[in-house]
Amino acid sequence: MRDTRESRLLLVLLIATAFALITVDIRGGQESPVDGARQAAAAVFGPVENGVASAVDPVGNAIGAVRDSGERSTRIAALEKENAALKTKLGSDDRNRNRVRELDAMLKTAGAGQYGIKGAQVIAIGAAQGFSWTVTIDIGARDGVKRDMTVINGSGLVGRVTTVGPSTSTVLLANDPDFTVGTRMEKSDELGFATGQGDRPLLIQLLNGKAKVKKGDRLVTFGSQADKPFVPGVPVGEVVRVDPAGGGLTRNIYVRPYVGFTKLDIVGVVVQAPRTDPRDMVLPQKPKPAPTVTVTAPPPAKDGQQADGRQPDGQRQPGQQTGGQAPVGPAAGRVQQPGQAAQPPAAPPADQPDENQQPQDQGATP
């Protein structure tokens, strides 16, 4: 339609008519004069609208799903990130608590032996030098670490420093086959040399072939000249097996080390040796044995006699006093001497009736 004066006038009339009908419909309420026309239009156009909606709904749902999928995936990613952060926090808390316990135990060990230590953390296992049982720690020459320094933790001897870098160091563990340390037995002071055997107990060769050793005996480091590579008094382990004495000059024993070499974390490098040998002061206290309760069984009863000395029928044996009763009468306080004949009981005085005599029948005829 061309834009003419007549068309503009027609548009204005249609708009005015529409406003008039809307006003009449609003004021009429439920009795609106156009209600019939509305129902007729609904009856005509309703099925058409339903058909169009049914055809368009899948497309609309797909579009909505595509639009909402980004939001859902973002929310899922945020929840997964939050869960990972919580798991990391919980794991770090457990690890921190474990590290605190290890550090506390190591400080107690260093205090008992008066060792000056530098704390370190194990950051790698093995090294390029080709040692089979080594770890790398996160301190080095910048921290005062030097070659051939003793390494300990809260349990005892870990190893010795073999290679030192600016910020890291390599430690040869005490269970390595190339590791050897002088040892001293607790109390007996028997000397020997310990050699690592990997995941097996340490082999100790005692210098005294007739040394008295038993399972459960404990050993500490003997120490080296100028305290390098080993300081004295560091706990080594506990005897688990003793080879029989064969009359040789030496004797072999096997020791379970105190340190768990497969789970090292916090260690300490001894940078200052003790002024005096701590000897056995660093060894942990032995657990006290639990008290033993002793139960004494009553003596067995004789044949035909109960445990209290009575006959089965409840009667006393001849000459046996009842429990808790003392003898009365003239016999009280009289003790029979060994080898003396039994004395008959004394007769009652004449002026007193005999208790064992039966009274006479007063009604009897003489």
Coordinates of C-alpha atoms in Angstrom, one line a residue, residues 195-322:
T195 CA 76.9 -52.8 57.0
G196 CA 73.7 -52.2 55.1
Q197 CA 71.8 -55.0 53.3
G198 CA 69.1 -53.1 51.5
D199 CA 65.6 -54.0 52.7
R200 CA 67.1 -56.7 55.1
P201 CA 68.3 -56.1 58.6
L202 CA 71.8 -54.6 59.1
L203 CA 74.7 -57.0 59.5
I204 CA 76.8 -56.2 62.5
Q205 CA 80.2 -57.9 62.9
L206 CA 81.2 -57.8 66.6
L207 CA 84.9 -57.6 67.3
N208 CA 84.5 -60.0 70.2
G209 CA 83.6 -63.5 69.0
K210 CA 82.5 -64.5 72.5
A211 CA 80.4 -61.4 73.2
K212 CA 77.2 -62.2 75.0
V213 CA 74.3 -60.9 72.9
K214 CA 70.6 -61.6 72.9
K215 CA 67.6 -60.6 70.9
G216 CA 66.4 -57.2 71.8
D217 CA 69.8 -55.7 72.6
R218 CA 70.3 -52.2 71.2
L219 CA 73.1 -50.4 69.5
V220 CA 74.3 -46.8 68.9
T221 CA 77.0 -45.3 66.7
F222 CA 80.5 -45.4 68.1
G223 CA 81.6 -42.2 66.5
S224 CA 84.4 -41.3 64.2
Q225 CA 87.6 -39.3 64.5
A226 CA 86.8 -35.6 64.6
D227 CA 83.1 -36.7 64.5
K228 CA 83.2 -37.2 60.7
P229 CA 81.4 -38.9 59.1
F230 CA 79.6 -40.1 62.3
V231 CA 78.9 -38.5 65.6
P232 CA 78.6 -40.8 68.7
G233 CA 75.4 -42.0 70.4
V234 CA 73.0 -42.0 67.5
P235 CA 70.5 -44.9 67.8
V236 CA 71.1 -47.6 65.1
G237 CA 68.7 -50.4 65.8
E238 CA 67.7 -53.5 67.8
V239 CA 69.1 -57.0 67.6
V240 CA 66.7 -59.5 65.9
R241 CA 69.0 -62.5 65.3
V242 CA 72.3 -63.7 66.7
D243 CA 74.5 -66.2 64.9
P244 CA 75.8 -68.9 67.2
A245 CA 79.4 -68.4 68.5
G246 CA 81.7 -70.5 66.4
G247 CA 84.9 -69.8 68.3
G248 CA 86.1 -67.3 65.8
L249 CA 87.5 -63.8 66.4
T250 CA 84.3 -62.1 65.4
R251 CA 80.6 -62.8 65.7
N252 CA 77.7 -61.8 63.4
I253 CA 74.4 -60.4 64.6
Y254 CA 71.5 -58.8 62.7
V255 CA 69.8 -55.6 63.6
R256 CA 66.5 -54.1 62.6
P257 CA 67.2 -50.3 62.1
Y258 CA 65.0 -47.8 63.9
V259 CA 64.6 -45.7 60.8
G260 CA 62.1 -46.5 58.0
F261 CA 64.2 -45.8 54.9
T262 CA 61.2 -46.1 52.5
K263 CA 59.2 -43.3 54.2
L264 CA 61.7 -40.5 54.9
D265 CA 60.5 -36.9 54.9
I266 CA 62.0 -34.6 57.6
V267 CA 65.6 -35.2 58.4
G268 CA 68.4 -33.2 60.1
V269 CA 72.1 -32.8 59.1
V270 CA 74.4 -32.7 62.2
V271 CA 76.5 -29.6 61.6
Q272 CA 77.8 -29.4 65.2
A273 CA 78.9 -32.5 67.2
P274 CA 78.2 -32.9 70.9
R275 CA 80.9 -31.8 73.4
T276 CA 80.7 -35.2 75.2
D277 CA 79.7 -38.6 74.1
P278 CA 76.0 -39.0 74.9
R279 CA 76.5 -42.8 75.0
D280 CA 73.0 -44.4 75.6
M281 CA 71.1 -41.3 76.5
V282 CA 69.5 -40.9 73.0
L283 CA 68.0 -44.4 73.0
P284 CA 64.3 -44.5 73.6
Q285 CA 63.0 -45.7 76.9
K286 CA 62.1 -49.4 77.0
P287 CA 58.4 -50.0 77.6
K288 CA 57.6 -51.2 81.1
P289 CA 56.2 -54.7 81.3
A290 CA 52.6 -55.0 82.5
P291 CA 52.2 -56.3 86.0
T292 CA 51.6 -60.0 86.3
V293 CA 48.6 -61.1 88.4
T294 CA 49.4 -64.3 90.4
V295 CA 46.4 -66.5 91.4
T296 CA 47.1 -69.2 94.1
A297 CA 44.9 -72.2 93.9
P298 CA 43.7 -73.8 97.2
P299 CA 45.3 -77.2 98.1
P300 CA 43.5 -80.2 96.8
A301 CA 41.2 -82.0 99.2
K302 CA 41.9 -85.5 100.4
D303 CA 39.8 -88.4 99.3
G304 CA 36.4 -88.4 101.0
Q305 CA 37.2 -85.0 102.6
Q306 CA 36.1 -81.5 101.6
A307 CA 38.5 -78.6 101.2
D308 CA 37.6 -77.2 104.8
G309 CA 38.6 -80.6 106.4
R310 CA 35.0 -81.8 107.0
Q311 CA 33.7 -85.2 106.1
P312 CA 31.1 -85.4 103.3
D313 CA 28.3 -85.7 105.9
G314 CA 29.2 -82.5 107.6
Q315 CA 30.7 -84.1 110.7
R316 CA 34.1 -83.1 112.1
Q317 CA 37.0 -85.5 112.3
P318 CA 37.9 -86.7 115.7
G319 CA 40.0 -84.1 117.6
Q320 CA 39.2 -81.4 115.0
Q321 CA 37.9 -78.0 116.2
T322 CA 35.2 -76.3 114.3

